[in-house]
mmCIF file of N, CA and C in Angstrom:
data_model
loop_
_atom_site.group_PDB
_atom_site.id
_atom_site.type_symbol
_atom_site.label_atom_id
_atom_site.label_comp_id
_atom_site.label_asym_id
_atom_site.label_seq_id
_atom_site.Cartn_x
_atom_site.Cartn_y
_atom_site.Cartn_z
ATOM 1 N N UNK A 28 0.842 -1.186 0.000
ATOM 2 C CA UNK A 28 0.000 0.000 0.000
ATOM 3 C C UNK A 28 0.885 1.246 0.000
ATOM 4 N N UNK A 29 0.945 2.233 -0.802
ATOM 5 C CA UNK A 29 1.274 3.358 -0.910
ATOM 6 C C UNK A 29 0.807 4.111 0.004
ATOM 7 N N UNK A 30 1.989 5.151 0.771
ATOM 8 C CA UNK A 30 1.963 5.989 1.563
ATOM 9 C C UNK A 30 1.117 7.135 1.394
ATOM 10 N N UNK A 31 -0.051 7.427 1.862
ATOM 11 C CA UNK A 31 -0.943 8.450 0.891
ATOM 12 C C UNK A 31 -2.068 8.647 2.065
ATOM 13 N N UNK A 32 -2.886 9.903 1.696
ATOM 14 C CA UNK A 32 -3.044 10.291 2.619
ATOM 15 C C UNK A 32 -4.902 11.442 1.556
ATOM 16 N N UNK A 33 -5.943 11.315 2.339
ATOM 17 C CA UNK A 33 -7.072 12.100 1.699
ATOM 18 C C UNK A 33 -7.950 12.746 2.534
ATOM 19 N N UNK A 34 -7.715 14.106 2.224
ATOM 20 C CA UNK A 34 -7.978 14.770 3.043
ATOM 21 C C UNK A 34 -9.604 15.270 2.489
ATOM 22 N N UNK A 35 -10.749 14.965 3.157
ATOM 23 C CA UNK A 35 -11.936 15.123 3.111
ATOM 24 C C UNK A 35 -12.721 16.879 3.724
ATOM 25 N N UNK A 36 -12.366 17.900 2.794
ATOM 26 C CA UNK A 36 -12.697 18.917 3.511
ATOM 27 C C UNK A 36 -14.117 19.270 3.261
ATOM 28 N N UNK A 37 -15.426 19.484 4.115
ATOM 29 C CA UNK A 37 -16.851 19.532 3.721
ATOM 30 C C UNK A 37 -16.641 20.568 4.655
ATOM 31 N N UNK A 38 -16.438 21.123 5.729
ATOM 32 C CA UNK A 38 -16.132 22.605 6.295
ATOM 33 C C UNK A 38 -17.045 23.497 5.465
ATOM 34 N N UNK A 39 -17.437 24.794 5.940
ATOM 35 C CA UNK A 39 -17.582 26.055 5.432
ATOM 36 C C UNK A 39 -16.811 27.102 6.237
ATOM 37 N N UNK A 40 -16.097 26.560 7.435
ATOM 38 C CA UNK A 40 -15.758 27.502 8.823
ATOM 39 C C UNK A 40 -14.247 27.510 7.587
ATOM 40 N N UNK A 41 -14.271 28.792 7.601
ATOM 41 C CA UNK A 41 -13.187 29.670 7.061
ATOM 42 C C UNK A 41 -11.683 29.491 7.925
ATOM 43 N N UNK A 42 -11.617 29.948 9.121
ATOM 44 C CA UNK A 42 -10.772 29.342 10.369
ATOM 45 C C UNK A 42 -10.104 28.083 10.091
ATOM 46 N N UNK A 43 -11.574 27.355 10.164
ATOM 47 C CA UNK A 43 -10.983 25.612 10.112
ATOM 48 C C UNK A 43 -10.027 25.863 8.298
ATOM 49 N N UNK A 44 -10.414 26.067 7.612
ATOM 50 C CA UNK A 44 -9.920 26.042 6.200
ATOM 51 C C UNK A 44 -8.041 26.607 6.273
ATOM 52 N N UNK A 45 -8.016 27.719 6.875
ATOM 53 C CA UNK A 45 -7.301 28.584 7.057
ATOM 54 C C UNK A 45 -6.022 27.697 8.112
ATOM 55 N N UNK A 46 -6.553 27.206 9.332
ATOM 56 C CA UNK A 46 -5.789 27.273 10.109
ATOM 57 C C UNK A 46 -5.249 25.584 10.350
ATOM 58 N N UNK A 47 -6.647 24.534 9.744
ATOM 59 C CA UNK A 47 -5.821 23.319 9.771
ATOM 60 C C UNK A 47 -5.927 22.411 8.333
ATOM 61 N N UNK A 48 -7.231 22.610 7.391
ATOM 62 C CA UNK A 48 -6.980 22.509 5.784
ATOM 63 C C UNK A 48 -5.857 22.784 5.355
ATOM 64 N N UNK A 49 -5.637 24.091 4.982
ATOM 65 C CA UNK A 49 -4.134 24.277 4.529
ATOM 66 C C UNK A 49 -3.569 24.035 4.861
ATOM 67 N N UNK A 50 -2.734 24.125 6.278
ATOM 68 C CA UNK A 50 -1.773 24.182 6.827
ATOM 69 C C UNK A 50 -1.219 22.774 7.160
ATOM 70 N N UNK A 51 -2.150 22.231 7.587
ATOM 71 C CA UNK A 51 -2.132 20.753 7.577
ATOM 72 C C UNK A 51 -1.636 19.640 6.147
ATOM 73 N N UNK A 52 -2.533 20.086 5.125
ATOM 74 C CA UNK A 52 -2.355 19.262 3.722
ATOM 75 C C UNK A 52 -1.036 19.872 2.833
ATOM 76 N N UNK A 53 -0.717 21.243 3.365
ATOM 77 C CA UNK A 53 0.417 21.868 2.635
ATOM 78 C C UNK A 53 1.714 21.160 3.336
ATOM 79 N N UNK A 54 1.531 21.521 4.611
ATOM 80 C CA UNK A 54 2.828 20.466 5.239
ATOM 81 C C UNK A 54 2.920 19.012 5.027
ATOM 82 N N UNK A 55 1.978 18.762 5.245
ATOM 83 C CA UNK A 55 1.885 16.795 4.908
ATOM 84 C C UNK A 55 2.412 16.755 3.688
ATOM 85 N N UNK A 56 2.440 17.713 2.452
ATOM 86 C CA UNK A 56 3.559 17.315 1.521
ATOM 87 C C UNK A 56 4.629 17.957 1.435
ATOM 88 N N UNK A 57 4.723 19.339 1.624
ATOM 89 C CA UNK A 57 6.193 19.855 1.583
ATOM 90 C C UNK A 57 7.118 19.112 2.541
ATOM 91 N N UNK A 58 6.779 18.508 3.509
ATOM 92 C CA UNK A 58 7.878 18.123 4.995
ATOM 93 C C UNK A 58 7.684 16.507 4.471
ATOM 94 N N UNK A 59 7.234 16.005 3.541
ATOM 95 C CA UNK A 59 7.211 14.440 3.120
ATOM 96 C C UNK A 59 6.404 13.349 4.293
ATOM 97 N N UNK A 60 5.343 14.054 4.720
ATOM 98 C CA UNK A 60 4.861 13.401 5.808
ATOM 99 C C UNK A 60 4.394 12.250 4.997
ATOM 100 N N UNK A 61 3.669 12.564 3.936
ATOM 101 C CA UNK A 61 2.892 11.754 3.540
ATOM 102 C C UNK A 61 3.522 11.907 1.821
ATOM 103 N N UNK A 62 3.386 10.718 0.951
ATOM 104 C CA UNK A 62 4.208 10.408 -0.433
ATOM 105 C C UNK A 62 3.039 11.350 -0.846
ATOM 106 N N UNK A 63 1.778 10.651 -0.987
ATOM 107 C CA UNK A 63 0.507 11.425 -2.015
ATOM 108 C C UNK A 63 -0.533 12.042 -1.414
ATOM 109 N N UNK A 64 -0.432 13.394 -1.100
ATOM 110 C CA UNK A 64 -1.797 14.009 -0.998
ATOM 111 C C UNK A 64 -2.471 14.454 -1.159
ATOM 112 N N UNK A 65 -4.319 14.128 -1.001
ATOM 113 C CA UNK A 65 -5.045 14.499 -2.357
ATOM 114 C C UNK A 65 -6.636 15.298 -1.085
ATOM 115 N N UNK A 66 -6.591 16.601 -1.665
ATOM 116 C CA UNK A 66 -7.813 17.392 -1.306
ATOM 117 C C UNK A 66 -8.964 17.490 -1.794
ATOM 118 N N UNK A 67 -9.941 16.561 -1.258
ATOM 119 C CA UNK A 67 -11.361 16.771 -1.732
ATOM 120 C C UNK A 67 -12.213 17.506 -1.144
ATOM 121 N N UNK A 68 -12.878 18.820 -2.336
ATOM 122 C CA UNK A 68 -13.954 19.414 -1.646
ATOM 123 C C UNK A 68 -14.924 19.074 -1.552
ATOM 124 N N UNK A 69 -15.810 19.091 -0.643
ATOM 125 C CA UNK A 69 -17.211 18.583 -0.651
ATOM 126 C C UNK A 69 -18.320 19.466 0.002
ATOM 127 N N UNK A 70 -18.833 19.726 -0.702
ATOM 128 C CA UNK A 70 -20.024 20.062 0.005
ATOM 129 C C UNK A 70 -19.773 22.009 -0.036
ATOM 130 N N UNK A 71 -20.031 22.598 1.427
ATOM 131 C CA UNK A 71 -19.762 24.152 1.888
ATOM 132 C C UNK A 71 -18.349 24.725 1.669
ATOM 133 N N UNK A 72 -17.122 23.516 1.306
ATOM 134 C CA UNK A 72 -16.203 24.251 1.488
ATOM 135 C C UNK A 72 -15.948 24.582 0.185
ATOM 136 N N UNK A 73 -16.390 23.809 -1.013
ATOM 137 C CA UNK A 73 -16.446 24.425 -2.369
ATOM 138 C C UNK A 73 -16.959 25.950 -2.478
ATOM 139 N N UNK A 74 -17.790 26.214 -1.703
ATOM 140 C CA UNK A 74 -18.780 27.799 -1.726
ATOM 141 C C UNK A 74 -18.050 28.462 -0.975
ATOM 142 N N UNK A 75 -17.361 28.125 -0.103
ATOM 143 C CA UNK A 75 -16.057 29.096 0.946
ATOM 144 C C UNK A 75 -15.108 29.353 0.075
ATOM 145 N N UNK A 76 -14.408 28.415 -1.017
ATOM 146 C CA UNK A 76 -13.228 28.630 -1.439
ATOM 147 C C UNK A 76 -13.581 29.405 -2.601
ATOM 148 N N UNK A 77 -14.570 29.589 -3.906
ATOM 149 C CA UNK A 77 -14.846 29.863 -4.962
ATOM 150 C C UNK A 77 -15.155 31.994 -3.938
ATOM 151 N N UNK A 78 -15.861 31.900 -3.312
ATOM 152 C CA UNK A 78 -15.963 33.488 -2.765
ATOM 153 C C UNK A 78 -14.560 34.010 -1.575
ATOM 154 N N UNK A 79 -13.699 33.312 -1.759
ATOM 155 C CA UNK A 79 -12.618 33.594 -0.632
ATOM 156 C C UNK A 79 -11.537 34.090 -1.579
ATOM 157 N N UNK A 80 -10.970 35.201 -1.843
ATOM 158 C CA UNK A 80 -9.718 35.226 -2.745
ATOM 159 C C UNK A 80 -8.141 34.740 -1.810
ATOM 160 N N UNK A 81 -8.271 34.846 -0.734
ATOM 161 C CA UNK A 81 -6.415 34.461 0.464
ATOM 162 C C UNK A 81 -7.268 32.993 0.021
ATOM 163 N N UNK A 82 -8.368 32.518 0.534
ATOM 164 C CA UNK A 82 -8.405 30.827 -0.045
ATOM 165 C C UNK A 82 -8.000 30.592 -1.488
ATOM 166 N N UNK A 83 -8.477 31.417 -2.227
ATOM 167 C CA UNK A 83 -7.718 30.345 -3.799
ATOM 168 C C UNK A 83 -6.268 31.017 -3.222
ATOM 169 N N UNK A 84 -5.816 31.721 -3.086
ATOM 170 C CA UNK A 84 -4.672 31.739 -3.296
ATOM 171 C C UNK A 84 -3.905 30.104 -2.141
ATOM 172 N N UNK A 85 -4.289 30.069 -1.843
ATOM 173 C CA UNK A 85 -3.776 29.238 -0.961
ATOM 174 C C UNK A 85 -3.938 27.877 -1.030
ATOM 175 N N UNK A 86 -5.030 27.290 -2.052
ATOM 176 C CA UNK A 86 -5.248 26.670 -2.585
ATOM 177 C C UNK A 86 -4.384 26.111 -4.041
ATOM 178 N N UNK A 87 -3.737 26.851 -4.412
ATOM 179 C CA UNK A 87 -2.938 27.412 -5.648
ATOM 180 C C UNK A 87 -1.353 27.005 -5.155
ATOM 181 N N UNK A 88 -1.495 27.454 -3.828
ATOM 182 C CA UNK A 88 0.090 27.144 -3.232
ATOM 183 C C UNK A 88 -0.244 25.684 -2.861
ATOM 184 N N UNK A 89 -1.334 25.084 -2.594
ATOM 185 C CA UNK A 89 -1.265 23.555 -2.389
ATOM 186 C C UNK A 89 -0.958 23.089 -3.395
ATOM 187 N N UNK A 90 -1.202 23.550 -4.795
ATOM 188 C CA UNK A 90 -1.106 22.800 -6.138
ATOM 189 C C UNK A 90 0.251 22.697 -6.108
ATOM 190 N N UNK A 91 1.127 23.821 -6.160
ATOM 191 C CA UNK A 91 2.267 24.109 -6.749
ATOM 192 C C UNK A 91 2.760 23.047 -5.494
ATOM 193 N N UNK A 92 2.375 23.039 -4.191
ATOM 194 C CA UNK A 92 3.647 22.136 -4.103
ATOM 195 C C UNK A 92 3.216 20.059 -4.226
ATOM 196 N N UNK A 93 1.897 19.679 -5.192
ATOM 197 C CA UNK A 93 2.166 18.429 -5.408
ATOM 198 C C UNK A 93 0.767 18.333 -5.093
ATOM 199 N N UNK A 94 -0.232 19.020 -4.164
ATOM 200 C CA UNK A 94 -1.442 18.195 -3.334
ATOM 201 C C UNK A 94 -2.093 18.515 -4.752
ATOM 202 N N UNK A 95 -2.948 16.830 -4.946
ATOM 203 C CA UNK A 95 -3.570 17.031 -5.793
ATOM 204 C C UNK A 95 -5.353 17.318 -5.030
ATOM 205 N N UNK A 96 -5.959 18.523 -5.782
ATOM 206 C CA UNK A 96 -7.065 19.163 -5.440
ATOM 207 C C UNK A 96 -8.586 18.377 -6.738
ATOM 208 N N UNK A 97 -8.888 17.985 -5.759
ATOM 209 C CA UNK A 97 -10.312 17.691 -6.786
ATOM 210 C C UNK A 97 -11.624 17.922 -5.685
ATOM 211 N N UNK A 98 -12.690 17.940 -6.499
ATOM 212 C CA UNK A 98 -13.808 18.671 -6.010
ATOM 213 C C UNK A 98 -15.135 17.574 -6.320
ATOM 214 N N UNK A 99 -16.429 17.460 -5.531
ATOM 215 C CA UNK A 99 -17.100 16.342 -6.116
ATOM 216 C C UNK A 99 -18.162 17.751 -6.808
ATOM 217 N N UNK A 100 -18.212 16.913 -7.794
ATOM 218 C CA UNK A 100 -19.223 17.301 -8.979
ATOM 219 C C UNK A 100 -20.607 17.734 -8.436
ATOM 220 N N UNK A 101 -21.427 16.536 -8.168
ATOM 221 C CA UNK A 101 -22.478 17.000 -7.660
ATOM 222 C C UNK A 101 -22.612 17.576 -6.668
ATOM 223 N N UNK A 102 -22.166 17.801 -5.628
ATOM 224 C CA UNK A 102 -21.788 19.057 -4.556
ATOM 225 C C UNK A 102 -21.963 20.949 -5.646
ATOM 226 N N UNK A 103 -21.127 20.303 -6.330
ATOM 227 C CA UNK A 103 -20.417 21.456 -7.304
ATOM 228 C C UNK A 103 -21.589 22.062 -7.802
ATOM 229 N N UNK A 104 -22.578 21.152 -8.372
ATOM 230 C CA UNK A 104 -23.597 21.761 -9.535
ATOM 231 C C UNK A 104 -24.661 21.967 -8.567
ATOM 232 N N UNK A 105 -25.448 21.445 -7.304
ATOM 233 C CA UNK A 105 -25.816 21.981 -6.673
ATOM 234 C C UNK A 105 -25.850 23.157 -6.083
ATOM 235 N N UNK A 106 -24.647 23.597 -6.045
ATOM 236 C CA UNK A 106 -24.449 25.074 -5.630
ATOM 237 C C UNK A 106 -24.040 26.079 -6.773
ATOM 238 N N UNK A 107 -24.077 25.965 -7.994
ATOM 239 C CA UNK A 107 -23.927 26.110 -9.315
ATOM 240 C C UNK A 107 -22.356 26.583 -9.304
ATOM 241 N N UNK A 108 -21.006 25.958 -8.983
ATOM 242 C CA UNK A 108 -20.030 26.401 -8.676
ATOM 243 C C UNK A 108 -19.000 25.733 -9.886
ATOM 244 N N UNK A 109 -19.562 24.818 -10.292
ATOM 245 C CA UNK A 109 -18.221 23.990 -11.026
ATOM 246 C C UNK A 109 -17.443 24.698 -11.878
ATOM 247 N N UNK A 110 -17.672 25.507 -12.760
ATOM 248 C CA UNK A 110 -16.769 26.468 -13.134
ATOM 249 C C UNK A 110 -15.935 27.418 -12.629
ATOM 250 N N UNK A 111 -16.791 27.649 -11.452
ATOM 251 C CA UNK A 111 -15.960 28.556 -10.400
ATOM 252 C C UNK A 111 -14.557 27.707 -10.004
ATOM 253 N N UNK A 112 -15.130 26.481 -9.661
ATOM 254 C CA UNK A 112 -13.827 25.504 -9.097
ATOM 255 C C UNK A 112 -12.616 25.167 -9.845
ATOM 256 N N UNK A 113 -12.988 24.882 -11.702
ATOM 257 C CA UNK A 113 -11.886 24.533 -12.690
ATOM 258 C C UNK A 113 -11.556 25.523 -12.814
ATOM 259 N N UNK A 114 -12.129 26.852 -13.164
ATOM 260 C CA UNK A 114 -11.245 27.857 -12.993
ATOM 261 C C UNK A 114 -10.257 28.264 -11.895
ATOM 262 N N UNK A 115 -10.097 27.172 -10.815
ATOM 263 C CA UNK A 115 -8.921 27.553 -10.060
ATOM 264 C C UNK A 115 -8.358 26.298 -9.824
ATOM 265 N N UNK A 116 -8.455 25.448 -11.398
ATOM 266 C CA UNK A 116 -7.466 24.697 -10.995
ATOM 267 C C UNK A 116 -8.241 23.294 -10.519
ATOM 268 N N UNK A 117 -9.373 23.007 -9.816
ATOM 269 C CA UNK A 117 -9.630 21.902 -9.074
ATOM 270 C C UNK A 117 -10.208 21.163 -10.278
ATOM 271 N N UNK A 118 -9.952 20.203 -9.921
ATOM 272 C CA UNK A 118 -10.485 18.727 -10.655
ATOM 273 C C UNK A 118 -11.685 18.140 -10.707
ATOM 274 N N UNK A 119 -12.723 18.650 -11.088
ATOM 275 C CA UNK A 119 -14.084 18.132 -10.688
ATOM 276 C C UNK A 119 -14.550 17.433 -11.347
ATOM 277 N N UNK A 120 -15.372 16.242 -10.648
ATOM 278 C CA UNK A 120 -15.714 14.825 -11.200
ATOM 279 C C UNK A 120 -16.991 14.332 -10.173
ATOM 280 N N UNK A 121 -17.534 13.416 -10.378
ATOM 281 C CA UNK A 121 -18.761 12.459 -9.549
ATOM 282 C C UNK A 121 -17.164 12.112 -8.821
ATOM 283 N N UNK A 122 -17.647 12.341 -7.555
ATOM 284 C CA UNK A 122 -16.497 11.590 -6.707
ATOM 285 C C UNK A 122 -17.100 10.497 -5.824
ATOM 286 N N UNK A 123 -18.558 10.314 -5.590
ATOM 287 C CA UNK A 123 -18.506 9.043 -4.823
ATOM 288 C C UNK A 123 -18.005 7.354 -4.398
ATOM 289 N N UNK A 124 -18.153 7.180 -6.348
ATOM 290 C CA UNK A 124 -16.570 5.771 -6.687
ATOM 291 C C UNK A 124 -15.453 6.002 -5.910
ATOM 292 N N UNK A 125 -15.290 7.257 -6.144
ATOM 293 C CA UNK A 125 -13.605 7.775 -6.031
ATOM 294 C C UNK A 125 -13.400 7.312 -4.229
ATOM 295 N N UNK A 126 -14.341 7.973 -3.571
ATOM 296 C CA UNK A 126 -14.174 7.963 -2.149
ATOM 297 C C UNK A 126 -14.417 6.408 -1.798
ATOM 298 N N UNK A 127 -15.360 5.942 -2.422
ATOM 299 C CA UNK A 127 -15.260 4.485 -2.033
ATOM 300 C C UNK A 127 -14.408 3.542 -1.990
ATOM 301 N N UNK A 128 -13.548 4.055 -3.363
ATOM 302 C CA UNK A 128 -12.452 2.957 -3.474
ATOM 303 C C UNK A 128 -11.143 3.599 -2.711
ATOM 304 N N UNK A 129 -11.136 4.682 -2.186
ATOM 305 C CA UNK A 129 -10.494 4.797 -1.419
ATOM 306 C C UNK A 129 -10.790 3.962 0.085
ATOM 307 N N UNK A 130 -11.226 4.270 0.998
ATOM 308 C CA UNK A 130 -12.014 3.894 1.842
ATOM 309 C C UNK A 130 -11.493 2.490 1.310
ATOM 310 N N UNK A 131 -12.314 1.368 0.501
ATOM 311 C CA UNK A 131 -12.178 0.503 0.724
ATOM 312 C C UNK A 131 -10.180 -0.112 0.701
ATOM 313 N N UNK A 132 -9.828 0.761 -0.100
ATOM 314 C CA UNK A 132 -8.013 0.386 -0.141
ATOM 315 C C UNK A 132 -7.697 0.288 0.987
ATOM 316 N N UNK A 133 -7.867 1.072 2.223
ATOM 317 C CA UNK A 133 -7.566 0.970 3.549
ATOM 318 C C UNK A 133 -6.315 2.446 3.603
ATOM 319 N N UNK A 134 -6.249 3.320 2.878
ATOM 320 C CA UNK A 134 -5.532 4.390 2.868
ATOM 321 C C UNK A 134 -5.975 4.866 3.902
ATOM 322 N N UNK A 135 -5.118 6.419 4.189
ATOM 323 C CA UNK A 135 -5.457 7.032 5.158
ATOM 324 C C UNK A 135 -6.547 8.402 4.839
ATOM 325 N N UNK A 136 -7.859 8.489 5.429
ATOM 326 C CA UNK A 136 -8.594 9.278 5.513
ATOM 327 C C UNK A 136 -8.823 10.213 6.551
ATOM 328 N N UNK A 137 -8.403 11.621 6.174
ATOM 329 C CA UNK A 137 -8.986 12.710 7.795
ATOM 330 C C UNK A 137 -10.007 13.232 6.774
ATOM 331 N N UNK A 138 -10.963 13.607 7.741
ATOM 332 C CA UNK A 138 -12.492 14.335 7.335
ATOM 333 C C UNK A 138 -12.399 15.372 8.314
ATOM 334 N N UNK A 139 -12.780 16.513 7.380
ATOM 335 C CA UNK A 139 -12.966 17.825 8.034
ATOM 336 C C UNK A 139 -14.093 18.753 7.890
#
């Protein structure tokens, strides 16, 4: 099993985004905590990050250093955001497969 690591952010609390989202998923790869780490938005924190400009930016610095950012789709179109999201970069797709087969691999999951 590959060293890897998925970070589940459904948050809208700006704070939480700010102070352990980023900070947390940016270090887990710059300091090599973790080989692969991958940020999924779900839900409120897609609508926090698309109206937050210090969030994309910071979001942008997760890219550049490796975290891969994807977003679930239907979350997305519910809140009519999905363009908002590829335009900064995030990866948006039906992610429920995605989370499942994670989950079932036995990787590591934090939910936020």
């Amino acid at each position: 099993m590959r060293d890897r690591l998925l970070v589940l952010w459904t948050s809208g609390d700006r704070t939480v985004a700010m102070n352990m989202v980023c900070m947390y998923t940016l270090n887990s790869k710059i300091k090599g905590w973790w080989e692969e780490v991958t940020l999924l938005i779900w839900g409120a924190s897609g609508d926090l990050l698309v109206n937050d400009s210090e969030l994309k930016k910071k979001i942008a610095e997760l890219q550049r250093a490796g975290v891969d950012v994807i977003a679930c789709k239907r979350c997305a179109e519910n809140m009519g955001i999905v363009e908002k999201l590829e335009e900064n970069g995030v990866k948006v797709f039906y992610t429920g497969e995605f989370l499942t087969e994670w989950l079932k691999s036995g990787s590591r999951l934090l939910t936020i």
